[in-house]
């Protein structure tokens, strides 16, 4: 812990040192950020950073690539980055999503800085300016300190950042707001002007900061929101053209907050709930599609009997309770499964193909998923599968054999690391399928029984005895 | 009764008529059997429907774990499996100490289904193995009873067995225990024995040995077979029923069966070394002597034979005496007289409670009470005597076997509750015979009274099954001499023989029937009463299956005014252990929970339900009954990290560790004499309230069970013992609470790490305790620390 803080400080110092050497050779210097506002939301363990940049083209040529800079630690914890351009004045603002790609800048100054490039929809001419909104989502970024707490203690975490926004551009004016979940803030580093009102700490405004200027700060505060992390989620979506989609989700859940230390006393937990196990959690809520049926919730040793399902026409909510309350570092595994009507999710596209339209994501609300694997099991006999996902994922094909399969079913496997709820969106898997394949298994069974009966008839009519 | 009485001219019509009726009867009984199988399967699904598809109780979890291993690693790994997750630090050679029949069966089913790409989990297969095999068992009962008394009795017996509560208790879905397949194997072996006895076919004799092999694979109860069949053979010889069929039925079974049995690792040389098998060899010798005598008798004249007998008997007696003396000396030289503890307690019901507390401590090894007979076999208990009488009219080889079977199994069931299971099939068979014979008599007299004596050509449809049954038995009987001449006739020729053999016997039967005819009213009333009795039986069985025997015992439910309340504490604790402790941590608990801990929590345990090492169990018992520090030392010496106790005091769960505690004291005291049972009893009474002895209030089990219990209600009221606990406020010095489940039913404690330095104070107290208690364990730990 100590060592890590020191390492961070060292890193920051190196940054400073480097700044002076390389300030002159930075890349596209034609932009200047006239105003930057950053709002950091620390209320849960998923950190949302909303960055509003007013970018001005101070160069001579028109340009369309704005570069964002992040420290390596930030990049390691970055779950998603999303940028949009704000068009229009005042109330009639519309936002246009822009493409963001990680880039390498060959002559980039501080060696470890990582870059993302925003590709503007229209090139920005010299002297023009535009407003960009950038959303960063970080996970596993809050560091519990102390790292181990007893049952009656509440959880304190560190948040590390810089008071100044790391940017390859000159920033004329910038402000940072940090929102903590409660007013209980143990300590934070000041960098004047800094003031704290209620649950918000305001850094800035700071005027005229050169590129790559940083100033490390940290906030040490209480955060008792459940640090529920799904280490691994395997979601299997099995399509049956007989009218059902069966979804099976295997969860490996962990409480990723400060580790539980020493005694777990049930009598304290039950009788003094307010002061005990403040950072632990018992309930999880899963939002399932409407018209869900045959829901089950179990683990490797059987049914878990503590769950409630509420359904209405728009959504189904499944409230589940792991077998035991989860304290810091405790793990649990379970499986949720449910069936869905086929017609809600499977459609025919114009080119005689079929496609599955399903939500890419984890039904549990407010979960970070470290590794999300979605397996779409297509019916036997389907060909040319092609997934369409709105963000980059790894995908490959597998084969699965179930219920009397002969050639096996094609499985489209999609993998995504560091998944946050903001990713939730629809994805499609296109494939071609001939309905005649639906009859393969019934026919196979029928013929097998027919053969059996024929064999029986034959056996009865043959006398195999040697002697008459 | 069925065929026209005397009409040589009507042979062709009779032939077609009979074939048709036979075919109809065959199809009908096929469908009845199918329905019986479906019923046997579905009546056992109450547990799945009311609870869930889960493995039940204790031993099934072990079997499930073994099956998982088998499914994952294959048969060769399975034979060589050394399990280091249990009996730490000794471990257990699973492949050589387990009856593999059940696991191999389920493993094969699973493998078969998976190779057909039907993806069922091992657990599902295990859960449904028992119901499937109970359907098989009822079919086997049909076959066996059919050999004894005909189709009608067979169907009745099969229907009775399909729902006999005693068998249901061991074979509900999820009760994945050896008995599930063993009862089928038992009945099927008996069937093949009777079949061989009736036909004298070497083919069936071989099948019989294979069925016996399957039984040996499945259950330790195979010794029942290998003692019962020799007894029957002996009975047949003594009553002058020796025949070559008997020889065929018995000799191959002993030779082949023993060879095959020795192939099962857990039996091995026991098949020839232990006393349980001696009876079979003795009878094997006797049957050969008898066969030889019969042979000699056949070739010698009666006078010469007499001379030979006197000669042989005088010489033989001398030799026999010598041999028996040597045998007795050999057997007597071994400490247990060559009998295993469980078998000895069968012969002497008081043996276990006197000498082996670990056997006596298991509730299913206790003698049953009368209500449990009524609960488990219900009305069959009243039908059995009638069935025995029916077996004597007329007494055949097969029916004498049934009589012997029921007599011995009644005795054994009186010794151990568990063996009620062996009684159940016998009771079903005899009751089936009784019911079917009674129905025969009543329907026969009704028909006789209705149609009068002149014409009994009409066939009552309701009687079809029983009449065909009788005609078949008759056929079998008349067949016998012919069949022994040629060993295995083809089915077609057999059928023809049946037609021929039928006529004279039916004549005689009809004659007898006329004499036995009862008045119409009394027959009708008796029939109704019988149906009522059957209905009562069915209602009772369904109730027993639904209410009494379907609970999986790892999930408890209670019905209160605000609905169903589920107590899922065991799995809560096991899941916690599984996910939140290190994979190599050792968990100590009383042996009842060993199998569940290894299977559900996947953690190493010190002792488990396979109670093979009494000393090890006694060590844990001693630790549980010692004061905290001594217990900590014992557990620490065993590398234990967590101690698990089951405590029912908060919710009123009666079979918790405090109620089992006296057994821990007894078993512990049996090996470590410093644990004395009277120290835990106040005036011979076991109590945990303020009157309890200080030893009791200071022992580890008391402390772990009641730690901070008083804070729940302020008084510390134990709902199982219905009393306030004796010592309410105390601290733990060597253990800390690691986890307690929602209803406090399972409490897990962690051993505190040892202190770095032994201070003078603790040293003093230690020397004090060690002066009062001197166990070998203690001296062992002393040696380890030379600076003490």
Coordinates of N, CA, C and O in Angstrom, one line a residue, chain B residues 155-268:
Chain B
X155 N -47.9 -60.2 -10.7 CA -48.3 -58.8 -10.9 C -48.7 -58.1 -9.6 O -48.3 -57.0 -9.3
X156 N -49.4 -58.9 -8.7 CA -49.8 -58.3 -7.4 C -48.6 -57.9 -6.6 O -48.4 -56.8 -6.1
X157 N -47.6 -58.8 -6.6 CA -46.4 -58.6 -5.8 C -45.6 -57.4 -6.4 O -45.1 -56.5 -5.6
X158 N -45.6 -57.3 -7.7 CA -44.8 -56.2 -8.3 C -45.5 -54.9 -8.0 O -44.8 -53.9 -7.6
X159 N -46.9 -54.9 -8.0 CA -47.6 -53.6 -7.7 C -47.3 -53.2 -6.2 O -47.1 -52.1 -5.9
X160 N -47.3 -54.3 -5.4 CA -47.1 -54.0 -3.9 C -45.7 -53.4 -3.7 O -45.5 -52.5 -3.0
X161 N -44.7 -54.0 -4.4 CA -43.3 -53.6 -4.2 C -43.1 -52.2 -4.8 O -42.3 -51.5 -4.2
X162 N -43.8 -51.9 -5.8 CA -43.6 -50.6 -6.5 C -43.8 -49.5 -5.5 O -43.3 -48.4 -5.6
X163 N -44.7 -49.8 -4.5 CA -45.0 -48.6 -3.6 C -44.8 -49.0 -2.1 O -45.4 -48.3 -1.3
X164 N -44.0 -50.0 -1.8 CA -43.9 -50.3 -0.4 C -43.0 -49.2 0.3 O -42.0 -48.9 -0.2
X165 N -43.5 -48.7 1.4 CA -42.9 -47.5 2.0 C -41.4 -47.8 2.4 O -40.6 -46.9 2.3
X166 N -41.2 -49.0 2.9 CA -39.8 -49.3 3.3 C -38.8 -49.1 2.2 O -37.7 -48.6 2.4
X167 N -39.2 -49.5 1.0 CA -38.3 -49.4 -0.1 C -38.3 -48.0 -0.6 O -37.2 -47.5 -1.0
X168 N -39.4 -47.3 -0.6 CA -39.5 -45.9 -1.0 C -38.5 -45.1 -0.2 O -37.8 -44.2 -0.7
X169 N -38.5 -45.4 1.1 CA -37.6 -44.6 2.0 C -36.2 -44.6 1.6 O -35.4 -43.7 1.8
X170 N -35.8 -45.7 0.9 CA -34.4 -45.8 0.4 C -34.2 -45.4 -1.0 O -33.1 -45.5 -1.5
X171 N -35.3 -45.2 -1.7 CA -35.1 -45.0 -3.2 C -35.9 -43.9 -3.8 O -36.2 -43.9 -5.0
X172 N -36.2 -42.9 -3.0 CA -36.8 -41.7 -3.6 C -35.8 -41.0 -4.5 O -34.6 -41.2 -4.3
X173 N -36.3 -40.2 -5.4 CA -35.3 -39.5 -6.3 C -34.4 -38.7 -5.5 O -34.8 -37.9 -4.6
X174 N -33.1 -38.9 -5.7 CA -32.1 -38.2 -4.9 C -31.4 -39.0 -3.8 O -30.3 -38.8 -3.4
X175 N -32.1 -40.1 -3.4 CA -31.5 -41.0 -2.4 C -30.6 -41.9 -3.2 O -31.0 -43.1 -3.5
X176 N -29.4 -41.4 -3.4 CA -28.5 -42.1 -4.3 C -27.6 -43.0 -3.5 O -26.5 -42.8 -3.3
X177 N -28.2 -44.1 -3.0 CA -27.4 -45.0 -2.1 C -27.4 -46.4 -2.7 O -28.1 -46.7 -3.6
X178 N -26.4 -47.2 -2.2 CA -26.2 -48.5 -2.7 C -27.5 -49.3 -2.7 O -27.7 -50.1 -3.6
X179 N -28.4 -49.1 -1.7 CA -29.6 -49.9 -1.6 C -30.4 -49.7 -2.9 O -31.2 -50.6 -3.2
X180 N -30.3 -48.6 -3.5 CA -31.2 -48.2 -4.6 C -31.0 -49.3 -5.7 O -32.0 -49.8 -6.3
X181 N -29.8 -49.7 -6.0 CA -29.7 -50.7 -7.1 C -29.6 -52.1 -6.4 O -29.9 -53.1 -7.1
X182 N -29.2 -52.2 -5.2 CA -28.9 -53.5 -4.6 C -30.2 -54.3 -4.4 O -30.2 -55.5 -4.5
X183 N -31.3 -53.6 -4.1 CA -32.6 -54.3 -3.9 C -33.0 -55.0 -5.2 O -33.4 -56.1 -5.3
X184 N -32.8 -54.2 -6.3 CA -33.1 -54.8 -7.6 C -32.2 -56.0 -7.8 O -32.6 -57.1 -8.2
X185 N -30.9 -55.9 -7.5 CA -29.9 -57.0 -7.8 C -30.3 -58.2 -6.9 O -30.2 -59.3 -7.3
X186 N -30.7 -57.9 -5.7 CA -31.1 -59.0 -4.7 C -32.3 -59.8 -5.3 O -32.2 -61.0 -5.4
X187 N -33.3 -59.1 -5.7 CA -34.5 -59.8 -6.1 C -34.2 -60.5 -7.4 O -34.6 -61.6 -7.6
X188 N -33.4 -59.8 -8.3 CA -33.1 -60.4 -9.6 C -32.3 -61.7 -9.4 O -32.5 -62.7 -10.1
X189 N -31.3 -61.7 -8.4 CA -30.5 -62.8 -8.2 C -31.4 -64.0 -7.7 O -31.3 -65.1 -8.1
X190 N -32.3 -63.7 -6.8 CA -33.2 -64.7 -6.3 C -34.1 -65.2 -7.4 O -34.3 -66.4 -7.5
X191 N -34.5 -64.3 -8.3 CA -35.4 -64.8 -9.4 C -34.6 -65.8 -10.3 O -35.1 -66.8 -10.6
X192 N -33.3 -65.4 -10.6 CA -32.6 -66.3 -11.4 C -32.3 -67.6 -10.7 O -32.2 -68.7 -11.4
X193 N -32.1 -67.6 -9.4 CA -31.9 -68.8 -8.7 C -33.1 -69.7 -8.8 O -33.0 -70.9 -9.1
X194 N -34.3 -69.1 -8.6 CA -35.5 -69.9 -8.6 C -35.8 -70.4 -10.1 O -36.2 -71.5 -10.3
X195 N -35.4 -69.5 -11.0 CA -35.6 -69.9 -12.4 C -34.7 -71.1 -12.7 O -35.2 -72.0 -13.4
X196 N -33.5 -71.1 -12.3 CA -32.6 -72.2 -12.5 C -33.1 -73.4 -11.8 O -33.1 -74.5 -12.3
X197 N -33.6 -73.2 -10.6 CA -34.2 -74.3 -9.8 C -35.4 -74.9 -10.5 O -35.5 -76.2 -10.5
X198 N -36.2 -74.1 -11.1 CA -37.3 -74.6 -11.8 C -37.0 -75.3 -13.2 O -37.7 -76.2 -13.6
X199 N -36.0 -74.7 -13.8 CA -35.7 -75.2 -15.2 C -34.5 -76.1 -15.2 O -34.4 -77.0 -16.1
X200 N -33.6 -76.0 -14.3 CA -32.4 -76.7 -14.3 C -31.5 -76.3 -15.5 O -30.7 -77.1 -15.9
X201 N -31.6 -75.1 -15.9 CA -30.9 -74.6 -17.1 C -29.5 -74.0 -16.7 O -29.5 -73.1 -15.8
X202 N -28.5 -74.5 -17.3 CA -27.2 -73.9 -16.9 C -27.0 -72.5 -17.4 O -26.3 -71.7 -16.8
X203 N -27.8 -72.1 -18.4 CA -27.8 -70.8 -18.9 C -28.2 -69.8 -17.8 O -27.6 -68.8 -17.5
X204 N -29.3 -70.2 -17.1 CA -29.8 -69.3 -16.0 C -28.9 -69.4 -14.9 O -28.7 -68.4 -14.1
X205 N -28.2 -70.5 -14.7 CA -27.3 -70.6 -13.6 C -26.1 -69.6 -13.8 O -25.7 -69.0 -12.8
X206 N -25.7 -69.5 -15.0 CA -24.6 -68.6 -15.3 C -25.1 -67.1 -15.1 O -24.4 -66.3 -14.5
X207 N -26.3 -66.9 -15.6 CA -26.9 -65.5 -15.4 C -27.0 -65.2 -13.9 O -26.7 -64.1 -13.5
X208 N -27.3 -66.2 -13.2 CA -27.5 -66.1 -11.7 C -26.2 -65.6 -11.1 O -26.1 -64.7 -10.3
X209 N -25.1 -66.3 -11.5 CA -23.8 -65.9 -11.0 C -23.5 -64.4 -11.3 O -22.9 -63.7 -10.5
X210 N -23.8 -64.0 -12.6 CA -23.5 -62.7 -13.0 C -24.4 -61.7 -12.2 O -23.9 -60.6 -11.7
X211 N -25.6 -62.0 -11.9 CA -26.5 -61.2 -11.1 C -26.0 -61.1 -9.7 O -26.0 -60.0 -9.1
X212 N -25.4 -62.2 -9.2 CA -24.8 -62.2 -7.9 C -23.6 -61.3 -7.9 O -23.4 -60.6 -6.9
X213 N -22.9 -61.4 -8.9 CA -21.7 -60.5 -9.1 C -22.1 -59.0 -9.0 O -21.5 -58.2 -8.3
X214 N -23.2 -58.7 -9.7 CA -23.7 -57.3 -9.6 C -24.1 -56.9 -8.2 O -23.8 -55.8 -7.8
X215 N -24.7 -57.9 -7.6 CA -25.1 -57.6 -6.2 C -23.9 -57.4 -5.3 O -23.9 -56.5 -4.5
X216 N -22.9 -58.2 -5.5 CA -21.6 -58.1 -4.7 C -21.0 -56.7 -5.0 O -20.5 -56.0 -4.0
X217 N -21.1 -56.3 -6.2 CA -20.6 -54.9 -6.6 C -21.4 -53.8 -5.8 O -20.8 -52.8 -5.6
X218 N -22.6 -54.1 -5.6 CA -23.5 -53.0 -5.2 C -23.6 -52.8 -3.7 O -23.7 -51.7 -3.2
X219 N -23.6 -53.9 -2.9 CA -24.0 -53.7 -1.5 C -23.3 -54.8 -0.7 O -23.2 -55.9 -1.1
X220 N -23.0 -54.4 0.6 CA -22.4 -55.4 1.5 C -23.5 -56.4 1.9 O -23.1 -57.5 2.4
X221 N -24.7 -56.2 1.6 CA -25.8 -57.1 1.9 C -25.8 -58.3 1.1 O -26.6 -59.2 1.3
X222 N -24.8 -58.5 0.2 CA -24.8 -59.7 -0.6 C -24.6 -60.9 0.2 O -24.9 -62.0 -0.2
X223 N -24.0 -60.7 1.4 CA -23.8 -61.9 2.3 C -25.1 -62.5 2.6 O -25.2 -63.7 2.9
X224 N -26.2 -61.7 2.6 CA -27.5 -62.3 2.8 C -27.8 -63.4 1.8 O -28.3 -64.4 2.1
X225 N -27.5 -63.0 0.5 CA -27.8 -64.0 -0.6 C -26.9 -65.2 -0.4 O -27.4 -66.4 -0.4
X226 N -25.6 -65.0 -0.1 CA -24.7 -66.2 -0.1 C -24.9 -67.0 1.2 O -24.4 -68.1 1.4
X227 N -25.8 -66.5 2.1 CA -26.1 -67.4 3.2 C -27.5 -67.9 3.1 O -27.8 -69.1 3.5
X228 N -28.4 -67.2 2.4 CA -29.8 -67.6 2.3 C -29.9 -68.8 1.3 O -30.6 -69.8 1.6
X229 N -29.2 -68.7 0.2 CA -29.3 -69.7 -0.8 C -28.8 -71.0 -0.3 O -29.4 -72.1 -0.4
X230 N -27.6 -71.1 0.4 CA -27.1 -72.3 1.0 C -28.1 -72.9 2.0 O -28.4 -74.1 2.0
X231 N -28.7 -72.0 2.7 CA -29.7 -72.5 3.7 C -30.9 -73.2 3.0 O -31.4 -74.2 3.4
X232 N -31.3 -72.6 1.9 CA -32.4 -73.2 1.1 C -32.0 -74.5 0.5 O -32.7 -75.5 0.6
X233 N -30.8 -74.5 0.1 CA -30.3 -75.8 -0.5 C -30.2 -76.9 0.5 O -30.7 -78.0 0.3
X234 N -29.7 -76.5 1.7 CA -29.7 -77.4 2.8 C -31.1 -77.9 3.2 O -31.3 -79.1 3.4
X235 N -32.0 -76.9 3.2 CA -33.4 -77.3 3.5 C -33.9 -78.3 2.5 O -34.6 -79.3 2.9
X236 N -33.6 -78.0 1.2 CA -34.1 -78.9 0.2 C -33.5 -80.3 0.4 O -34.2 -81.3 0.2
X237 N -32.2 -80.4 0.7 CA -31.6 -81.7 0.9 C -32.2 -82.4 2.0 O -32.5 -83.6 2.0
X238 N -32.4 -81.7 3.1 CA -32.9 -82.3 4.4 C -34.3 -82.8 4.2 O -34.6 -83.9 4.6
X239 N -35.1 -82.0 3.4 CA -36.5 -82.5 3.2 C -36.6 -83.4 2.0 O -37.7 -83.7 1.5
X240 N -35.4 -83.9 1.6 CA -35.5 -84.9 0.5 C -35.9 -84.4 -0.9 O -36.4 -85.1 -1.7
X241 N -35.6 -83.1 -1.1 CA -35.9 -82.6 -2.4 C -34.7 -82.4 -3.3 O -34.7 -81.6 -4.2
X242 N -33.7 -83.1 -2.9 CA -32.5 -83.0 -3.8 C -32.8 -83.5 -5.2 O -33.4 -84.5 -5.4
X243 N -32.3 -82.6 -6.1 CA -32.5 -83.0 -7.5 C -31.3 -82.5 -8.3 O -30.5 -81.6 -7.8
X244 N -31.1 -82.9 -9.5 CA -30.0 -82.3 -10.3 C -30.3 -80.9 -10.6 O -29.3 -80.1 -10.7
X245 N -31.5 -80.4 -10.6 CA -31.8 -79.0 -10.8 C -31.2 -78.2 -9.7 O -30.7 -77.1 -9.8
X246 N -31.4 -78.7 -8.5 CA -30.9 -78.0 -7.3 C -29.3 -77.9 -7.4 O -28.8 -76.9 -7.1
X247 N -28.7 -79.0 -7.9 CA -27.3 -79.0 -8.0 C -26.9 -77.9 -9.0 O -25.9 -77.1 -8.8
X248 N -27.6 -77.9 -10.2 CA -27.3 -76.9 -11.2 C -27.5 -75.5 -10.7 O -26.7 -74.6 -11.0
X249 N -28.5 -75.3 -9.8 CA -28.8 -74.0 -9.3 C -27.7 -73.5 -8.3 O -27.5 -72.4 -8.2
X250 N -27.1 -74.5 -7.6 CA -26.3 -74.1 -6.6 C -24.8 -74.1 -6.9 O -24.1 -73.1 -6.7
X251 N -24.3 -75.3 -7.4 CA -22.9 -75.4 -7.6 C -22.2 -74.3 -8.4 O -21.2 -73.7 -8.1
X252 N -22.8 -74.0 -9.6 CA -22.2 -73.0 -10.4 C -22.2 -71.6 -9.7 O -21.2 -70.8 -9.8
X253 N -23.2 -71.4 -8.9 CA -23.3 -70.1 -8.2 C -22.1 -69.9 -7.3 O -21.5 -68.9 -7.2
X254 N -21.8 -71.0 -6.5 CA -20.8 -70.9 -5.6 C -19.4 -70.7 -6.3 O -18.7 -69.8 -5.9
X255 N -19.2 -71.5 -7.3 CA -17.9 -71.5 -7.9 C -17.7 -70.2 -8.7 O -16.8 -69.4 -8.4
X256 N -18.6 -69.9 -9.6 CA -18.5 -68.7 -10.4 C -18.7 -67.5 -9.6 O -18.0 -66.5 -9.7
X257 N -19.7 -67.5 -8.7 CA -20.0 -66.4 -7.9 C -18.9 -66.0 -7.0 O -18.6 -64.8 -6.9
X258 N -18.2 -67.0 -6.4 CA -17.1 -66.6 -5.5 C -15.9 -66.1 -6.3 O -15.3 -65.1 -5.9
X259 N -15.7 -66.7 -7.5 CA -14.6 -66.1 -8.3 C -14.9 -64.7 -8.7 O -14.0 -63.8 -8.7
X260 N -16.1 -64.4 -9.1 CA -16.5 -63.1 -9.6 C -16.5 -62.1 -8.4 O -16.0 -61.0 -8.5
X261 N -17.0 -62.6 -7.3 CA -17.0 -61.7 -6.1 C -15.6 -61.3 -5.7 O -15.3 -60.2 -5.3
X262 N -14.6 -62.2 -5.9 CA -13.3 -61.9 -5.5 C -12.7 -60.9 -6.4 O -11.6 -60.3 -6.1
X263 N -13.3 -60.6 -7.6 CA -12.8 -59.6 -8.5 C -13.1 -58.2 -8.0 O -12.5 -57.2 -8.4
X264 N -14.1 -58.1 -7.1 CA -14.5 -56.7 -6.6 C -13.4 -56.4 -5.5 O -13.3 -57.1 -4.6
X265 N -12.7 -55.3 -5.7 CA -11.6 -55.0 -4.8 C -12.0 -55.0 -3.4 O -11.3 -55.4 -2.5
X266 N -13.2 -54.4 -3.1 CA -13.5 -54.3 -1.7 C -13.8 -55.6 -1.0 O -13.6 -55.8 0.2
X267 N -14.1 -56.6 -1.8 CA -14.4 -58.0 -1.3 C -13.1 -58.8 -1.3 O -12.6 -59.2 -0.3
X268 N -12.5 -58.9 -2.5 CA -11.2 -59.6 -2.7 C -11.2 -60.9 -2.0 O -12.1 -61.8 -2.2

